[in-house]
PDB file of C-alpha atoms and ligand atoms in Angstrom:
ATOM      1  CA  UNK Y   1      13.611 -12.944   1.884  1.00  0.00           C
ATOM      2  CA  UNK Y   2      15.369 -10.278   3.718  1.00  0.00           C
ATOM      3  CA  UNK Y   3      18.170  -8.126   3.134  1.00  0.00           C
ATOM      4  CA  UNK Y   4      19.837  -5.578   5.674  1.00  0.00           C
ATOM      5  CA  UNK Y   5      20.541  -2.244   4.295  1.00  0.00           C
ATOM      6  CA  UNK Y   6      22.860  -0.717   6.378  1.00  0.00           C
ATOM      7  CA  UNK Y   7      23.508   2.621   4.956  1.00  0.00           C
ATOM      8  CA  UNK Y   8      20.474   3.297   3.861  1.00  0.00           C
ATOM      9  CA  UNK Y   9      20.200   5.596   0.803  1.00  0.00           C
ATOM     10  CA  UNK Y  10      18.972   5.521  -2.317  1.00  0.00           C
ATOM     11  CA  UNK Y  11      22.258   4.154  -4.230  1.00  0.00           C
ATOM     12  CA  UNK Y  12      22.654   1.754  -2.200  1.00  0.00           C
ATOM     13  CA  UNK Y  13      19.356   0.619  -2.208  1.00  0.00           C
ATOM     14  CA  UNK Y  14      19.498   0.851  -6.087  1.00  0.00           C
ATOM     15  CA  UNK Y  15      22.706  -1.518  -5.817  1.00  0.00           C
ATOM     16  CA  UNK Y  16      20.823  -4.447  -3.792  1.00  0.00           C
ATOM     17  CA  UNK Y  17      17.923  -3.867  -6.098  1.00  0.00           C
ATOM     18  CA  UNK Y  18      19.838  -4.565  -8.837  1.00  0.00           C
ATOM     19  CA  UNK Y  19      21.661  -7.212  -7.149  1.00  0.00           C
ATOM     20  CA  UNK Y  20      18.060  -9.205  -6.745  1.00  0.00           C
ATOM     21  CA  UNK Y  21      16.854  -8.088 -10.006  1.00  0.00           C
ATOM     22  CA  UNK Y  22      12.918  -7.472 -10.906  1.00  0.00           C
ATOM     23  CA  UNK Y  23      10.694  -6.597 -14.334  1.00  0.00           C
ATOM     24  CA  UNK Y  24       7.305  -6.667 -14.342  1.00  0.00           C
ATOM     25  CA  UNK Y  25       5.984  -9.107 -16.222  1.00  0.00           C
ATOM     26  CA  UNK Y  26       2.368  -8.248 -16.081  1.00  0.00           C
ATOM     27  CA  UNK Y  27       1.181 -11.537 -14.879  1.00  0.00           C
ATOM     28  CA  UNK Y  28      -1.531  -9.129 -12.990  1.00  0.00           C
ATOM     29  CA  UNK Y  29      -1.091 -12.206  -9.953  1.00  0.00           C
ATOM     30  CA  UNK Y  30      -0.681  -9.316  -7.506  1.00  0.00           C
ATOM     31  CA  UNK Y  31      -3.783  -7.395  -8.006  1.00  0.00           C
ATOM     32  CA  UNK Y  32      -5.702 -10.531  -8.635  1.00  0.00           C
ATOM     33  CA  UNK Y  33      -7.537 -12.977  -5.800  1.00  0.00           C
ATOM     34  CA  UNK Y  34      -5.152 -15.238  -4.111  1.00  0.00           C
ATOM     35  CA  UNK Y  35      -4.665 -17.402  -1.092  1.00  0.00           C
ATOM     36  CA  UNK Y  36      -6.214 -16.065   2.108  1.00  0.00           C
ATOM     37  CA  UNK Y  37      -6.211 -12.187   1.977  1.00  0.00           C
ATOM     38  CA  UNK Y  38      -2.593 -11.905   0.137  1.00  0.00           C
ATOM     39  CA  UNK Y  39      -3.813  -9.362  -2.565  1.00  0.00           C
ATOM     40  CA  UNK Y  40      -4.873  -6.426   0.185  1.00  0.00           C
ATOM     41  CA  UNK Y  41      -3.812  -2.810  -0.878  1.00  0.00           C
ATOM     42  CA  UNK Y  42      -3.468  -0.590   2.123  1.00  0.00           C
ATOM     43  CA  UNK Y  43      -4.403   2.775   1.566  1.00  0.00           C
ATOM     44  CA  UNK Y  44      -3.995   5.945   3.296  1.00  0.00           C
ATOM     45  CA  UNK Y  45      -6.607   8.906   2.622  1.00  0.00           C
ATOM     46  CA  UNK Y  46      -4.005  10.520   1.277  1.00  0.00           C
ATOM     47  CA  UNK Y  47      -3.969   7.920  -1.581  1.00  0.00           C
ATOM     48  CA  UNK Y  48      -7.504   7.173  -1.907  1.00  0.00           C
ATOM     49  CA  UNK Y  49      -7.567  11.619  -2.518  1.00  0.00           C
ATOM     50  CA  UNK Y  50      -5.228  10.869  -5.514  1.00  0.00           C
ATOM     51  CA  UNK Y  51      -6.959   8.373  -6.806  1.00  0.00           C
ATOM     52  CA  UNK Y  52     -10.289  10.411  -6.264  1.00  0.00           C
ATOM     53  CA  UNK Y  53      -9.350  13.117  -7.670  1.00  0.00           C
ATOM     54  CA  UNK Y  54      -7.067  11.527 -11.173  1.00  0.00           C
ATOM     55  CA  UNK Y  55      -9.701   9.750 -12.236  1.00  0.00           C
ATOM     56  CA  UNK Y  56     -12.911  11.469 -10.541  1.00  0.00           C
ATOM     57  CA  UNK Y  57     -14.166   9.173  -8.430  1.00  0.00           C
ATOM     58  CA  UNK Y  58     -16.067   9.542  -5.010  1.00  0.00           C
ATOM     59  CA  UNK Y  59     -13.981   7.605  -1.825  1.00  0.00           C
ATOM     60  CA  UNK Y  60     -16.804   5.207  -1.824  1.00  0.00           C
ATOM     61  CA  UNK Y  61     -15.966   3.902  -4.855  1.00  0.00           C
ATOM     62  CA  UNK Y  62     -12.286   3.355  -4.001  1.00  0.00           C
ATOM     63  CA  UNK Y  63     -12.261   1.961  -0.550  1.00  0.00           C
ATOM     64  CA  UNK Y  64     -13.454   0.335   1.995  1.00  0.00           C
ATOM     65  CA  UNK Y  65     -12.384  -0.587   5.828  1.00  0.00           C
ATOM     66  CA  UNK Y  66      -9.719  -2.847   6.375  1.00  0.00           C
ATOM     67  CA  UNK Y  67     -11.380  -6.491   6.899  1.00  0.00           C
ATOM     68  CA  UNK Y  68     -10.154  -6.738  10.257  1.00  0.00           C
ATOM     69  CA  UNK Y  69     -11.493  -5.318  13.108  1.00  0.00           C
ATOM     70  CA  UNK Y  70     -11.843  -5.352  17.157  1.00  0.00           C
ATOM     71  CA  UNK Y  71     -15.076  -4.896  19.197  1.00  0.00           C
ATOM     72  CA  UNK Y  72     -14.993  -3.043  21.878  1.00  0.00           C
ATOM     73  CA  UNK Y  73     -17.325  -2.781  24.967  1.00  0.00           C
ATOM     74  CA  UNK Y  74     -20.534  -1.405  24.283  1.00  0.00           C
ATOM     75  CA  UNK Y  75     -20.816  -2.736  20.807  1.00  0.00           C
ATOM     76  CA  UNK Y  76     -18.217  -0.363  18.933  1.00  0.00           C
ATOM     77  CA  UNK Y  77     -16.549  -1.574  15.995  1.00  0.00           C
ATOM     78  CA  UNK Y  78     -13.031  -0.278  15.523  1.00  0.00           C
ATOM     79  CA  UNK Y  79     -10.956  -0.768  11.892  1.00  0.00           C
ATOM     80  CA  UNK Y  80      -7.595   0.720  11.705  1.00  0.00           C
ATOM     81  CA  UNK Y  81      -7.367   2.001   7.715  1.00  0.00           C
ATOM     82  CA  UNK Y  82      -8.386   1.266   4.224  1.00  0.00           C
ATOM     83  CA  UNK Y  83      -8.029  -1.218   1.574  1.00  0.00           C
ATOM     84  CA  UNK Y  84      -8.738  -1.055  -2.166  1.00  0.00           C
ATOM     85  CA  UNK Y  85     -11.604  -2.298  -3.121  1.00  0.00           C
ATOM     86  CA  UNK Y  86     -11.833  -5.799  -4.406  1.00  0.00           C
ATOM     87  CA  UNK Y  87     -14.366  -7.709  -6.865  1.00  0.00           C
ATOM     88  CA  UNK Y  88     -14.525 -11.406  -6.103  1.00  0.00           C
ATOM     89  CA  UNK Y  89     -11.375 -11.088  -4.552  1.00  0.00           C
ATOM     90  CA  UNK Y  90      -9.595  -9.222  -7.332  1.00  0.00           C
ATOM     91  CA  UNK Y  91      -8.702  -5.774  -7.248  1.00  0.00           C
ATOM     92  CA  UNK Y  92     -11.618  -3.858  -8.789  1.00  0.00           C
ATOM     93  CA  UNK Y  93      -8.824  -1.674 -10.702  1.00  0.00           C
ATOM     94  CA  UNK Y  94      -7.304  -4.784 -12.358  1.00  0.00           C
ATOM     95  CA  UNK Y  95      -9.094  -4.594 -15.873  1.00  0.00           C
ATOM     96  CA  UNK Y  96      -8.649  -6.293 -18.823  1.00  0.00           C
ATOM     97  CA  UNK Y  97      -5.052  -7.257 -17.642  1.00  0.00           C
ATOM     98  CA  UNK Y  98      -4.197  -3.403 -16.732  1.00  0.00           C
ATOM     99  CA  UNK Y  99      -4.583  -1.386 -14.092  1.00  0.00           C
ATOM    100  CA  UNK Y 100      -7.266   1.022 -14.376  1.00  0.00           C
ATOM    101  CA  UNK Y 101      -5.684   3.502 -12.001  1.00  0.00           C
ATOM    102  CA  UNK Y 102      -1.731   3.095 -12.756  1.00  0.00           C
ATOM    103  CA  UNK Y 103      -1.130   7.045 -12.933  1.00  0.00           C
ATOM    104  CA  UNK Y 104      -1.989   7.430  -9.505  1.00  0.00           C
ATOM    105  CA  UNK Y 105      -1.540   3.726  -8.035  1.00  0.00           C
ATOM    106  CA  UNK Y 106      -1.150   3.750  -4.098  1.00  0.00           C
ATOM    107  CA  UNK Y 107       2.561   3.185  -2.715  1.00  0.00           C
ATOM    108  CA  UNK Y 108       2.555  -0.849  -2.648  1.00  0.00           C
ATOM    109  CA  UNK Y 109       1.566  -0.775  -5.968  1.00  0.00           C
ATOM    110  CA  UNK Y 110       4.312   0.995  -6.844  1.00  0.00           C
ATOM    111  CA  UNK Y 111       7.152  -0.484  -5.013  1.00  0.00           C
ATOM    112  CA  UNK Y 112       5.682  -4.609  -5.236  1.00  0.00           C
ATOM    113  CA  UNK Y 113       7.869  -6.716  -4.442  1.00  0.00           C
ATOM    114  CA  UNK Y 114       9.729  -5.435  -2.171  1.00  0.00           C
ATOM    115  CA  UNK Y 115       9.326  -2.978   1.065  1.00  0.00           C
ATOM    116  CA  UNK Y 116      11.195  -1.602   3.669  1.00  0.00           C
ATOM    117  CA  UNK Y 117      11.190  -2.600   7.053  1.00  0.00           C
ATOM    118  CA  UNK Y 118      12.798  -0.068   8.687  1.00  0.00           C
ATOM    119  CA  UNK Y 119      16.388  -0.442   7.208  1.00  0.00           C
ATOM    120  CA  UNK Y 120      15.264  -4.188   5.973  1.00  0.00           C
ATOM    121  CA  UNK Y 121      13.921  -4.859   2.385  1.00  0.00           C
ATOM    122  CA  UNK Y 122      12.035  -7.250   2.342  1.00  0.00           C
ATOM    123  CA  UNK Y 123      11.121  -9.224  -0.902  1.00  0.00           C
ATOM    124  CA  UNK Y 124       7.319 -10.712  -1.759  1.00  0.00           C
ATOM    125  CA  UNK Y 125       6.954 -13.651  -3.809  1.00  0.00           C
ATOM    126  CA  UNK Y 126       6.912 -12.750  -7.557  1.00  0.00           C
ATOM    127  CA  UNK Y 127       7.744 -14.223 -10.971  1.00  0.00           C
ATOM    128  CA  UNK Y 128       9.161 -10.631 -11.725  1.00  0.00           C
ATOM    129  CA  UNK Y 129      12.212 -11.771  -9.183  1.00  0.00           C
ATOM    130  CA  UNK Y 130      15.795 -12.097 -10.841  1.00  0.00           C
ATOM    131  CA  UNK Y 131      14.530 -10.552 -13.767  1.00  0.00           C
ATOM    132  CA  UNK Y 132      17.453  -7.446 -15.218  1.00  0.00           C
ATOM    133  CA  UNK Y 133      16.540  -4.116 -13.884  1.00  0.00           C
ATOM    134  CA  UNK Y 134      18.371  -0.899 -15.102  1.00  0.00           C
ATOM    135  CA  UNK Y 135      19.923   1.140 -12.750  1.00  0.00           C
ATOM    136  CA  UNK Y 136      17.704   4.591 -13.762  1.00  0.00           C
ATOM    137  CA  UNK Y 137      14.647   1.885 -13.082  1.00  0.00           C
ATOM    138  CA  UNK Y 138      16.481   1.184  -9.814  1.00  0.00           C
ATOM    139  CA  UNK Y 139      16.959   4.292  -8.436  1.00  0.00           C
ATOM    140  CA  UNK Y 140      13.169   4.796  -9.067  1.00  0.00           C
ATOM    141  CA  UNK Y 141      12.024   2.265  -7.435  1.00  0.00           C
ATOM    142  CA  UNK Y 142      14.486   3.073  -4.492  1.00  0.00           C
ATOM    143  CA  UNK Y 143      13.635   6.439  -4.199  1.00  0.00           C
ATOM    144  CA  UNK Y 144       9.342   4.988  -3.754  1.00  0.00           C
ATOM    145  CA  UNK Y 145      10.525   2.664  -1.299  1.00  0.00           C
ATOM    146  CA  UNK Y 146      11.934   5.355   0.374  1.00  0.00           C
ATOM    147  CA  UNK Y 147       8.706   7.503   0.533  1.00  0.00           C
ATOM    148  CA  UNK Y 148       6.381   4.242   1.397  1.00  0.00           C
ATOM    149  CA  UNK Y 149       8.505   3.689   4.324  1.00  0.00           C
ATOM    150  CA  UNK Y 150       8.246   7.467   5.014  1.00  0.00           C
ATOM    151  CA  UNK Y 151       4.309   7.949   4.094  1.00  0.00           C
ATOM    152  CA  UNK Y 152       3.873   4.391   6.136  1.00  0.00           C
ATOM    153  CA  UNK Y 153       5.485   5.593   9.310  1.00  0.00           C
ATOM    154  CA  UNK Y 154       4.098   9.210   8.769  1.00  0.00           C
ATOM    155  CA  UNK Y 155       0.528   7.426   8.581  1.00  0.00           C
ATOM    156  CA  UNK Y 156       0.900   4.789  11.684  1.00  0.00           C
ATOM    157  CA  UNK Y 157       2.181   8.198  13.906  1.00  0.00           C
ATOM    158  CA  UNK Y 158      -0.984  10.338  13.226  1.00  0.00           C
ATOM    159  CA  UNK Y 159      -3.134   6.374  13.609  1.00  0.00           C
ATOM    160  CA  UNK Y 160      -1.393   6.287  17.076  1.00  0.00           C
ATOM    161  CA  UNK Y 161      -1.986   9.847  17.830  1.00  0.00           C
ATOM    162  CA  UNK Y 162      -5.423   9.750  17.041  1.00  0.00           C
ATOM    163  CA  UNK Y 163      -5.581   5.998  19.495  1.00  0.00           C
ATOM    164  CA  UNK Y 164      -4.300   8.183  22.449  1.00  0.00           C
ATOM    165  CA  UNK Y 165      -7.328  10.512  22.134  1.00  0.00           C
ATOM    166  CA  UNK Y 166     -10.722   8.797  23.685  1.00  0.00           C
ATOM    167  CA  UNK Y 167     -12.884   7.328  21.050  1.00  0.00           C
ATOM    168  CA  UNK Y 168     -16.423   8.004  20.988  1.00  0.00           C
ATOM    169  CA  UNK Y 169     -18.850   5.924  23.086  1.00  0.00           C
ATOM    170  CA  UNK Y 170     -22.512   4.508  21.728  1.00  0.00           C
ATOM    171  CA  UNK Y 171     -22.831   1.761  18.877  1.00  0.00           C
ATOM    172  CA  UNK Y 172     -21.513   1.835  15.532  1.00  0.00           C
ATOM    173  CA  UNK Y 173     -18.600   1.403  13.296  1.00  0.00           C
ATOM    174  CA  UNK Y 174     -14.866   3.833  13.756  1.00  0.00           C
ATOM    175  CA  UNK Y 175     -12.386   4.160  10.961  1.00  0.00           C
ATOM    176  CA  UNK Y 176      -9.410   5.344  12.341  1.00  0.00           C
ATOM    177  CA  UNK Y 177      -7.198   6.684   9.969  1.00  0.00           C
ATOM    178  CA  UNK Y 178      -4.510   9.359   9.972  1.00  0.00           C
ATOM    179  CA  UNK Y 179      -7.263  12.107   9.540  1.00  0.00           C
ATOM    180  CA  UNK Y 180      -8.953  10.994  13.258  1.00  0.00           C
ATOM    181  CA  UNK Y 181     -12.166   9.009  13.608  1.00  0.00           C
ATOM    182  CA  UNK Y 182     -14.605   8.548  11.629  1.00  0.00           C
ATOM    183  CA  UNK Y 183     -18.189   6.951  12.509  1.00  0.00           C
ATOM    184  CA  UNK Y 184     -19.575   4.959   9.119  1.00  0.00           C
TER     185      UNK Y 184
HETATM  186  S1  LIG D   1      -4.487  -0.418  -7.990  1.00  0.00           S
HETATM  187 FE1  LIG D   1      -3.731  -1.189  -9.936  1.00  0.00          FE
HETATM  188  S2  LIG D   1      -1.671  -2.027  -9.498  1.00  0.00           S
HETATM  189 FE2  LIG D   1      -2.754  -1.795  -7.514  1.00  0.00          FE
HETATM  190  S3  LIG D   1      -3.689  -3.830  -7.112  1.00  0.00           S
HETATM  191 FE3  LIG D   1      -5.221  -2.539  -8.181  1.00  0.00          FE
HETATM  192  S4  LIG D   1      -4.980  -3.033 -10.386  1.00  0.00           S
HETATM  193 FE4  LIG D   1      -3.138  -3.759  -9.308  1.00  0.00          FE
END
């Protein structure tokens, strides 16, 4: 479903959120395995840092490369980003129906079901959909939509940046995030 924000600032956004409606209602279907690869969490280093460093654990233990990847000529692998790690296709946060890293949950996390496109929210599947949402909650959850968008297209600039510079020849896997390349 989409939805054109024209003026977009937080109010309004916090009107058509309200207008849709959503409450969690801890189903736990968006953190668990799904259809196809539906359940990815896209996180920046930025995020994975948070999450390293709120509940002490080592980037290895958080993420790994996006599943998707080009080859190049000459045997390189190239992966653009990270995902949260998953455990038979579930998040491996998702514990005991609760997220084991909720304090410092990565952006989509935060702002599921919905995400900006530019000036366009856009609405996921959910069975939290229609559901009453108070306008403080609102205005929350507008102002994080408002800083994924920003984060997102903060994070695809320094990706594209890093793109225009020559990658490194020879065999091997790249990583390019918004901190450069990285050979793992
Ligand atoms: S980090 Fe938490 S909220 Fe996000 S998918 Fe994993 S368990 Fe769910």
């Amino acid at each position: 479903m989409r939805k054109d924000i024209s003026a977009m600032d937080e109010e309004t956004l916090a009107v058509r959120l309200q207008e849709i409606g959503f409450a969690c209602t801890r189903c736990g279907e968006c953190c668990r395995a799904g259809p196809g690869d539906n359940n990815l969490v896209m996180v920046s280093p930025v995020e994975i840092q948070q999450i390293s460093t709120h509940y002490d654990l080592r980037q290895e233990e958080i993420a790994e490369p996006y599943p998707e990847h080009v080859e190049l000529p000459g045997g390189i692998v190239v992966t653009l980003g990270w995902v949260l790690q998953r455990t038979c296709g579930d998040c491996r946060f998702y514990r005991e129906g609760a997220c084991q890293v909720y304090a410092a949950r990565p952006w989509i996390c935060r702002t599921y079901p919905f995400m900006l496109d530019g000036n366009e929210l856009l609405t996921s599947p959910c069975r939290g959909i229609g559901e009453v949402i108070t306008k403080e909650d609102a205005l929350v959850l507008a102002r994080d939509l408002l800083l994924r968008r920003d984060a997102e297209q903060e994070e695809e600039e320094k990706i594209r940046q890093a793109l225009s510079r020559s990658l490194p020849g020879g065999e091997g896997r790249l990583i390019v995030d918004s901190e450069g390349v990285k050979m793992v």
